Tab-separated table of C-alpha atoms in Angstrom:
chain	number	residue	atom	x	y	z
Q	1	MET	CA	35.544	-29.535	-72.304
Q	2	SER	CA	33.649	-31.401	-69.841
Q	3	GLU	CA	31.469	-33.717	-72.353
Q	4	VAL	CA	32.415	-36.284	-75.219
Q	5	GLY	CA	29.473	-35.905	-77.774
Q	6	LEU	CA	29.735	-38.125	-81.319
Q	7	ALA	CA	27.776	-39.271	-84.288
Q	8	LYS	CA	26.100	-42.823	-82.482
Q	9	PRO	CA	25.113	-45.878	-84.675
Q	10	GLU	CA	21.640	-47.270	-84.693
Q	11	MET	CA	21.193	-51.450	-82.994
Q	12	HIS	CA	21.721	-54.476	-84.648
Q	13	PHE	CA	21.009	-57.069	-81.419
Q	14	GLU	CA	19.151	-59.412	-83.194
Q	15	ALA	CA	20.843	-60.107	-86.380
Q	16	ALA	CA	24.496	-60.557	-84.341
Q	17	TYR	CA	23.194	-62.922	-81.865
Q	18	SER	CA	20.576	-64.707	-84.368
Q	19	ARG	CA	22.876	-68.270	-84.886
Q	20	LEU	CA	23.272	-68.273	-81.082
Q	21	LEU	CA	19.966	-68.181	-80.397
Q	22	SER	CA	18.719	-70.166	-82.840
Q	23	ALA	CA	18.332	-73.625	-82.877
Q	24	ALA	CA	21.596	-74.342	-84.831
Q	25	PHE	CA	23.113	-74.247	-81.434
Q	26	ASP	CA	20.722	-76.798	-79.479
Q	27	GLY	CA	21.995	-80.503	-78.535
Q	28	PRO	CA	20.048	-83.073	-77.105
Q	29	GLY	CA	22.594	-82.346	-74.003
Q	30	SER	CA	25.725	-85.026	-73.390
Q	31	SER	CA	25.216	-85.544	-69.598
Q	32	ARG	CA	22.765	-85.426	-66.793
Q	33	ASP	CA	24.868	-83.256	-64.933
Q	34	PRO	CA	27.176	-81.188	-66.578
Q	35	ALA	CA	30.137	-79.685	-65.317
Q	36	ARG	CA	28.964	-76.179	-64.442
Q	37	VAL	CA	31.865	-73.450	-66.162
Q	38	LEU	CA	30.374	-69.448	-64.909
Q	39	ILE	CA	32.801	-67.236	-66.550
Q	40	CYS	CA	32.577	-64.228	-63.883
Q	41	THR	CA	33.254	-60.656	-64.761
Q	42	THR	CA	33.137	-57.295	-65.128
Q	43	PRO	CA	33.175	-55.476	-68.609
Q	44	ARG	CA	35.317	-54.797	-71.390
Q	45	THR	CA	37.497	-57.966	-69.780
Q	46	ALA	CA	37.588	-59.619	-72.650
Q	47	GLY	CA	35.022	-62.338	-71.383
Q	48	HIS	CA	32.921	-62.403	-75.291
Q	49	THR	CA	36.513	-63.806	-76.946
Q	50	TYR	CA	36.773	-66.671	-73.296
Q	51	CYS	CA	33.405	-67.921	-74.619
Q	52	MET	CA	34.295	-68.187	-78.081
Q	53	VAL	CA	37.687	-69.888	-77.393
Q	54	MET	CA	35.837	-72.268	-75.144
Q	55	ARG	CA	33.460	-73.309	-77.544
Q	56	HIS	CA	36.518	-73.351	-80.311
Q	57	PHE	CA	37.353	-76.332	-77.379
Q	58	GLY	CA	33.768	-78.403	-77.602
Q	59	LEU	CA	33.689	-76.750	-74.034
Q	60	GLY	CA	29.725	-75.812	-73.873
Q	61	GLN	CA	28.801	-73.785	-75.493
Q	62	PRO	CA	28.856	-70.415	-73.428
Q	63	THR	CA	27.500	-66.748	-74.071
Q	64	GLU	CA	25.572	-64.472	-72.037
Q	65	TYR	CA	22.389	-66.792	-70.773
Q	66	PHE	CA	21.262	-64.930	-68.365
Q	67	GLN	CA	21.045	-62.004	-69.424
Q	68	TRP	CA	17.302	-61.511	-70.024
Q	69	GLN	CA	18.173	-60.724	-74.084
Q	70	PHE	CA	19.245	-64.313	-74.269
Q	71	ALA	CA	17.062	-66.056	-72.126
Q	72	VAL	CA	13.332	-64.551	-73.068
Q	73	PRO	CA	14.420	-65.489	-76.784
Q	74	LEU	CA	15.462	-68.728	-76.325
Q	75	LEU	CA	12.938	-69.693	-73.244
Q	76	ARG	CA	10.100	-68.586	-75.766
Q	77	ARG	CA	11.549	-70.843	-78.599
Q	78	TRP	CA	12.164	-74.373	-76.165
Q	79	THR	CA	8.988	-73.518	-74.579
Q	80	GLY	CA	6.242	-72.108	-77.032
Q	81	GLU	CA	4.986	-69.792	-74.745
Q	82	ASP	CA	5.706	-66.340	-77.131
Q	83	THR	CA	3.736	-64.041	-74.214
Q	84	ILE	CA	7.350	-64.290	-71.982
Q	85	ASP	CA	8.701	-61.243	-71.198
Q	86	HIS	CA	11.489	-60.626	-68.665
Q	87	LEU	CA	8.562	-60.431	-65.840
Q	88	ALA	CA	8.485	-63.970	-66.403
Q	89	LEU	CA	12.249	-64.782	-65.645
Q	90	ASP	CA	12.556	-65.409	-61.898
Q	91	ARG	CA	9.267	-67.509	-62.273
Q	92	LEU	CA	10.320	-69.545	-64.758
Q	93	ALA	CA	14.584	-70.063	-63.534
Q	94	ALA	CA	14.173	-73.699	-62.957
Q	95	SER	CA	12.532	-74.615	-66.361
Q	96	TYR	CA	14.824	-72.160	-68.084
Q	97	GLY	CA	17.779	-73.970	-66.624
Q	98	ARG	CA	16.941	-77.548	-66.860
Q	99	HIS	CA	16.526	-76.815	-71.201
Q	100	LEU	CA	19.632	-74.927	-70.995
Q	101	LEU	CA	21.785	-77.456	-69.105
Q	102	GLU	CA	19.913	-80.557	-71.686
Q	103	LYS	CA	20.219	-77.898	-75.081
Q	104	ARG	CA	23.373	-75.966	-74.865
Q	105	SER	CA	25.900	-78.694	-72.653
Q	106	VAL	CA	28.143	-80.011	-75.317
Q	107	ASN	CA	31.325	-82.777	-74.012
Q	108	GLY	CA	29.509	-82.754	-70.429
Q	109	VAL	CA	29.917	-79.194	-69.958
Q	110	PHE	CA	28.324	-76.294	-69.272
Q	111	ALA	CA	29.497	-72.268	-69.536
Q	112	ALA	CA	28.384	-69.039	-69.901
Q	113	LYS	CA	29.424	-65.921	-69.298
Q	114	LEU	CA	27.724	-64.152	-66.167
Q	115	PHE	CA	27.835	-60.616	-64.655
Q	116	LEU	CA	26.980	-60.159	-61.224
Q	117	GLY	CA	23.742	-58.463	-61.757
Q	118	ASN	CA	23.136	-62.775	-63.003
Q	119	LEU	CA	24.207	-64.315	-60.178
Q	120	ASP	CA	20.793	-64.688	-58.653
Q	121	PHE	CA	18.981	-66.076	-61.668
Q	122	ALA	CA	21.975	-68.070	-62.647
Q	123	HIS	CA	21.551	-70.180	-59.473
Q	124	ARG	CA	17.854	-70.047	-59.398
Q	125	SER	CA	18.854	-71.076	-62.992
Q	126	ILE	CA	21.651	-73.893	-62.708
Q	127	GLY	CA	21.588	-73.957	-58.434
Q	128	ARG	CA	24.067	-73.004	-56.445
Q	129	ASP	CA	28.122	-73.870	-56.733
Q	130	SER	CA	29.064	-77.287	-56.027
Q	131	ALA	CA	31.485	-79.557	-56.412
Q	132	ASN	CA	31.012	-79.918	-60.208
Q	133	SER	CA	30.659	-76.243	-60.842
Q	134	PHE	CA	33.907	-74.087	-62.304
Q	135	TYR	CA	34.868	-70.538	-62.611
Q	136	VAL	CA	37.130	-68.706	-64.221
Q	137	PHE	CA	37.169	-64.951	-62.639
Q	138	LEU	CA	38.310	-62.281	-65.990
Q	139	SER	CA	39.664	-58.672	-64.596
Q	140	ARG	CA	41.993	-56.107	-65.852
Q	141	ARG	CA	44.933	-54.991	-64.700
Q	142	ASN	CA	44.920	-51.646	-66.129
Q	143	LYS	CA	41.255	-50.278	-64.509
Q	144	VAL	CA	41.856	-46.755	-66.308
Q	145	ASP	CA	41.915	-48.809	-69.894
Q	146	GLN	CA	38.904	-50.692	-68.776
Q	147	THR	CA	37.298	-47.898	-67.780
Q	148	VAL	CA	38.023	-45.855	-70.535
Q	149	SER	CA	36.632	-48.795	-72.532
Q	150	LEU	CA	33.086	-49.287	-70.585
Q	151	LEU	CA	32.675	-45.612	-71.185
Q	152	SER	CA	33.096	-45.950	-74.530
Q	153	MET	CA	30.949	-49.009	-75.166
Q	154	LEU	CA	28.148	-47.118	-73.115
Q	155	TYR	CA	28.580	-44.169	-75.295
Q	156	THR	CA	28.325	-46.509	-78.451
Q	157	GLY	CA	26.670	-49.347	-77.593
Q	158	GLN	CA	29.017	-51.182	-80.058
Q	159	PRO	CA	30.915	-53.890	-77.842
Q	160	PHE	CA	32.846	-55.226	-80.596
Q	161	ASP	CA	33.826	-54.508	-83.650
Q	162	GLY	CA	31.449	-54.009	-86.415
Q	163	ALA	CA	27.096	-52.796	-85.427
Q	164	GLU	CA	27.151	-55.236	-82.807
Q	165	MET	CA	24.633	-53.505	-80.441
Q	166	LEU	CA	23.058	-54.831	-77.021
Q	167	PRO	CA	19.097	-53.808	-76.163
Q	168	GLY	CA	19.086	-52.765	-72.500
Q	169	ILE	CA	22.169	-51.592	-71.467
Q	170	PRO	CA	22.402	-48.283	-69.893
Q	171	LYS	CA	23.668	-46.028	-72.464
Q	172	LEU	CA	25.171	-42.527	-71.935
Q	173	GLN	CA	24.614	-39.053	-74.424
Q	174	THR	CA	27.154	-37.535	-73.028
Q	175	ILE	CA	29.976	-39.115	-71.078
Q	176	SER	CA	30.493	-36.761	-67.938
Q	177	GLN	CA	32.198	-35.921	-65.017
Q	178	LYS	CA	29.667	-37.650	-63.383
Q	179	ALA	CA	29.338	-40.614	-65.569
Q	180	VAL	CA	32.606	-41.528	-64.968
Q	181	ILE	CA	32.256	-41.541	-61.296
Q	182	ASP	CA	29.948	-43.621	-61.713
Q	183	THR	CA	31.340	-45.530	-64.309
Q	184	VAL	CA	34.550	-46.278	-61.508
Q	185	ARG	CA	32.733	-47.232	-59.047
Q	186	HIS	CA	30.324	-50.060	-60.677
Q	187	ILE	CA	32.990	-52.038	-61.893
Q	188	ALA	CA	35.162	-51.253	-58.104
Q	189	ASP	CA	32.246	-52.378	-56.832
Q	190	CYS	CA	31.305	-55.385	-59.108
Q	191	GLU	CA	34.904	-56.981	-58.682
Q	192	ALA	CA	35.422	-56.117	-55.219
Q	193	ARG	CA	31.730	-57.913	-54.619
Q	194	TRP	CA	32.981	-61.516	-57.178
Q	195	ARG	CA	35.942	-61.053	-55.062
Q	196	SER	CA	34.017	-62.062	-51.965
Q	197	TYR	CA	31.731	-64.452	-53.757
Q	198	LEU	CA	35.196	-66.502	-55.150
Q	199	SER	CA	36.631	-66.154	-52.104
Q	200	THR	CA	34.311	-68.663	-50.619
Q	201	ILE	CA	34.585	-71.312	-53.073
Q	202	ASP	CA	37.143	-74.453	-53.149
Q	203	ALA	CA	40.004	-72.851	-54.245
Q	204	ALA	CA	40.536	-75.575	-56.892
Q	205	ARG	CA	38.015	-74.902	-59.145
Q	206	VAL	CA	38.189	-70.766	-59.532
Q	207	VAL	CA	40.365	-69.374	-60.932
Q	208	HIS	CA	41.256	-65.413	-61.719
Q	209	VAL	CA	42.801	-64.726	-65.348
Q	210	ALA	CA	43.708	-61.101	-65.796
Q	211	TYR	CA	42.818	-59.633	-69.246
Q	212	GLU	CA	46.565	-58.379	-70.116
Q	213	ASP	CA	46.857	-62.173	-70.308
Q	214	PHE	CA	44.782	-63.542	-71.787
Q	215	VAL	CA	44.904	-61.918	-74.603
Q	216	THR	CA	48.772	-62.382	-75.791
Q	217	ASP	CA	47.494	-65.775	-75.390
Q	218	PRO	CA	43.952	-66.545	-75.428
Q	219	TYR	CA	44.065	-70.153	-76.654
Q	220	GLU	CA	47.050	-71.108	-74.980
Q	221	ASN	CA	45.065	-69.742	-71.798
Q	222	VAL	CA	42.179	-70.992	-71.857
Q	223	ARG	CA	44.085	-74.857	-72.193
Q	224	ALA	CA	46.321	-74.555	-69.630
Q	225	THR	CA	42.823	-73.420	-67.188
Q	226	MET	CA	40.708	-76.467	-68.788
Q	227	ARG	CA	42.873	-79.391	-68.578
Q	228	ASN	CA	43.689	-78.424	-64.841
Q	229	TRP	CA	39.907	-79.020	-64.758
Q	230	PHE	CA	39.272	-82.044	-67.669
Q	231	PRO	CA	41.837	-83.245	-68.570
Q	232	ALA	CA	39.676	-85.888	-70.444
Q	233	HIS	CA	39.145	-83.716	-73.152
Q	234	ASP	CA	41.155	-83.256	-76.787
Q	235	LEU	CA	41.963	-79.900	-76.166
Q	236	ASP	CA	44.862	-79.639	-78.620
Q	237	ARG	CA	43.547	-78.060	-81.414
Q	238	ALA	CA	45.125	-74.984	-83.573
Q	239	ALA	CA	44.276	-71.700	-82.324
Q	240	ALA	CA	40.831	-71.041	-85.106
Q	241	ALA	CA	41.806	-67.257	-85.423
Q	242	GLU	CA	43.998	-64.897	-83.601
Q	243	SER	CA	43.286	-62.199	-80.721
Q	244	ARG	CA	43.064	-58.502	-81.728
Q	245	ARG	CA	41.713	-55.875	-79.679
Q	246	TYR	CA	38.929	-54.378	-80.535
Q	247	GLY	CA	39.068	-51.032	-83.139
Q	248	ASN	CA	36.022	-49.976	-83.668
Q	249	ASP	CA	35.607	-46.864	-81.245
Q	250	THR	CA	39.179	-45.873	-80.529
Q	251	ALA	CA	38.028	-42.174	-81.595
Q	252	VAL	CA	35.871	-41.683	-78.525
Q	253	LYS	CA	38.197	-44.170	-76.495
Q	254	THR	CA	41.166	-41.271	-77.545
Q	255	LEU	CA	38.813	-38.626	-76.538
Q	256	VAL	CA	37.559	-39.708	-73.422
Q	257	ALA	CA	41.437	-40.411	-71.902
Q	258	ARG	CA	42.185	-36.997	-73.374
Q	259	GLN	CA	39.255	-35.064	-71.880
Q	260	PHE	CA	39.218	-37.640	-68.079
Q	261	GLY	CA	42.128	-40.010	-67.913
Q	262	ALA	CA	43.543	-37.770	-64.973
Q	263	LEU	CA	40.074	-38.314	-62.924
Q	264	ILE	CA	40.270	-42.102	-63.817
Q	265	ARG	CA	43.363	-42.523	-62.813
Q	266	ASP	CA	43.208	-40.772	-59.516
Q	267	LEU	CA	39.185	-42.235	-58.908
Q	268	TRP	CA	41.520	-45.886	-59.347
Q	269	ARG	CA	43.819	-44.816	-56.575
Q	270	ASP	CA	41.203	-44.527	-54.273
Q	271	MET	CA	39.854	-47.365	-54.663
Q	272	PRO	CA	40.097	-50.478	-52.402
Q	273	VAL	CA	40.097	-52.577	-55.506
Q	274	ALA	CA	42.810	-50.799	-57.807
Q	275	ALA	CA	44.889	-53.736	-59.355
Q	276	ASP	CA	44.974	-57.377	-59.919
Q	277	ARG	CA	47.674	-58.718	-58.115
Q	278	SER	CA	46.133	-62.121	-57.643
Q	279	PRO	CA	47.749	-65.143	-59.663
Q	280	SER	CA	46.407	-65.523	-63.213
Q	281	ALA	CA	46.099	-68.974	-65.048
Q	282	PRO	CA	49.702	-68.908	-67.285
């Protein structure tokens, strides 16, 4: 068998994210110039959970603000202009950034999950690096598992357990050898470019967090990092829930690993970014 193919479910982005997009998460803004925490990710490195823990500690209301799926409905609601579409975002980036910093900052912190492809839009929205900017770089040591997880997500359309699916992402009708190669290259390229960009930032404002360390104790991992940056904040809240790996696509992952595991290992063996060897947060 050279391809993996199974029946796919439907898309339910609006139901899954309606609350994050709603006025329920808007606030008056707690600072004229909030600290900016950017959670820099490659796919399948627990960025969604990192955002959840940050919200639990009252450090911003982080989500994927610089993806058009979030930016368009938020900007439409905040401006009252229902005709805004993803093509208008670049032109309206500065306006969007002002609204973000005003309405989605909590306790003097604005935070967002950020993929490499959204970095330029983030810069145009909330400004480039400053002494008040902080960066969490999430990476995964086990690149084989990361690749399998991303292939499964691209095929099923489901990033999480349940029926939540995201529009606007490339979908795989089948998982082929070409798809495997393209996926490995995408992860490797994004990680290399993140590392290059973050190497230009003051090291005191950048922390590298390995997925494997983070999922062991998400709340303590985030707490240890944020205490260094925001010592005045109360970060002693108990964990709200236990973290666990998503099990919704276990069958697909098993098929992908069985069919393409050897190829994925061989591809990563030849990549310059084969593993995360950087010091990571506790």
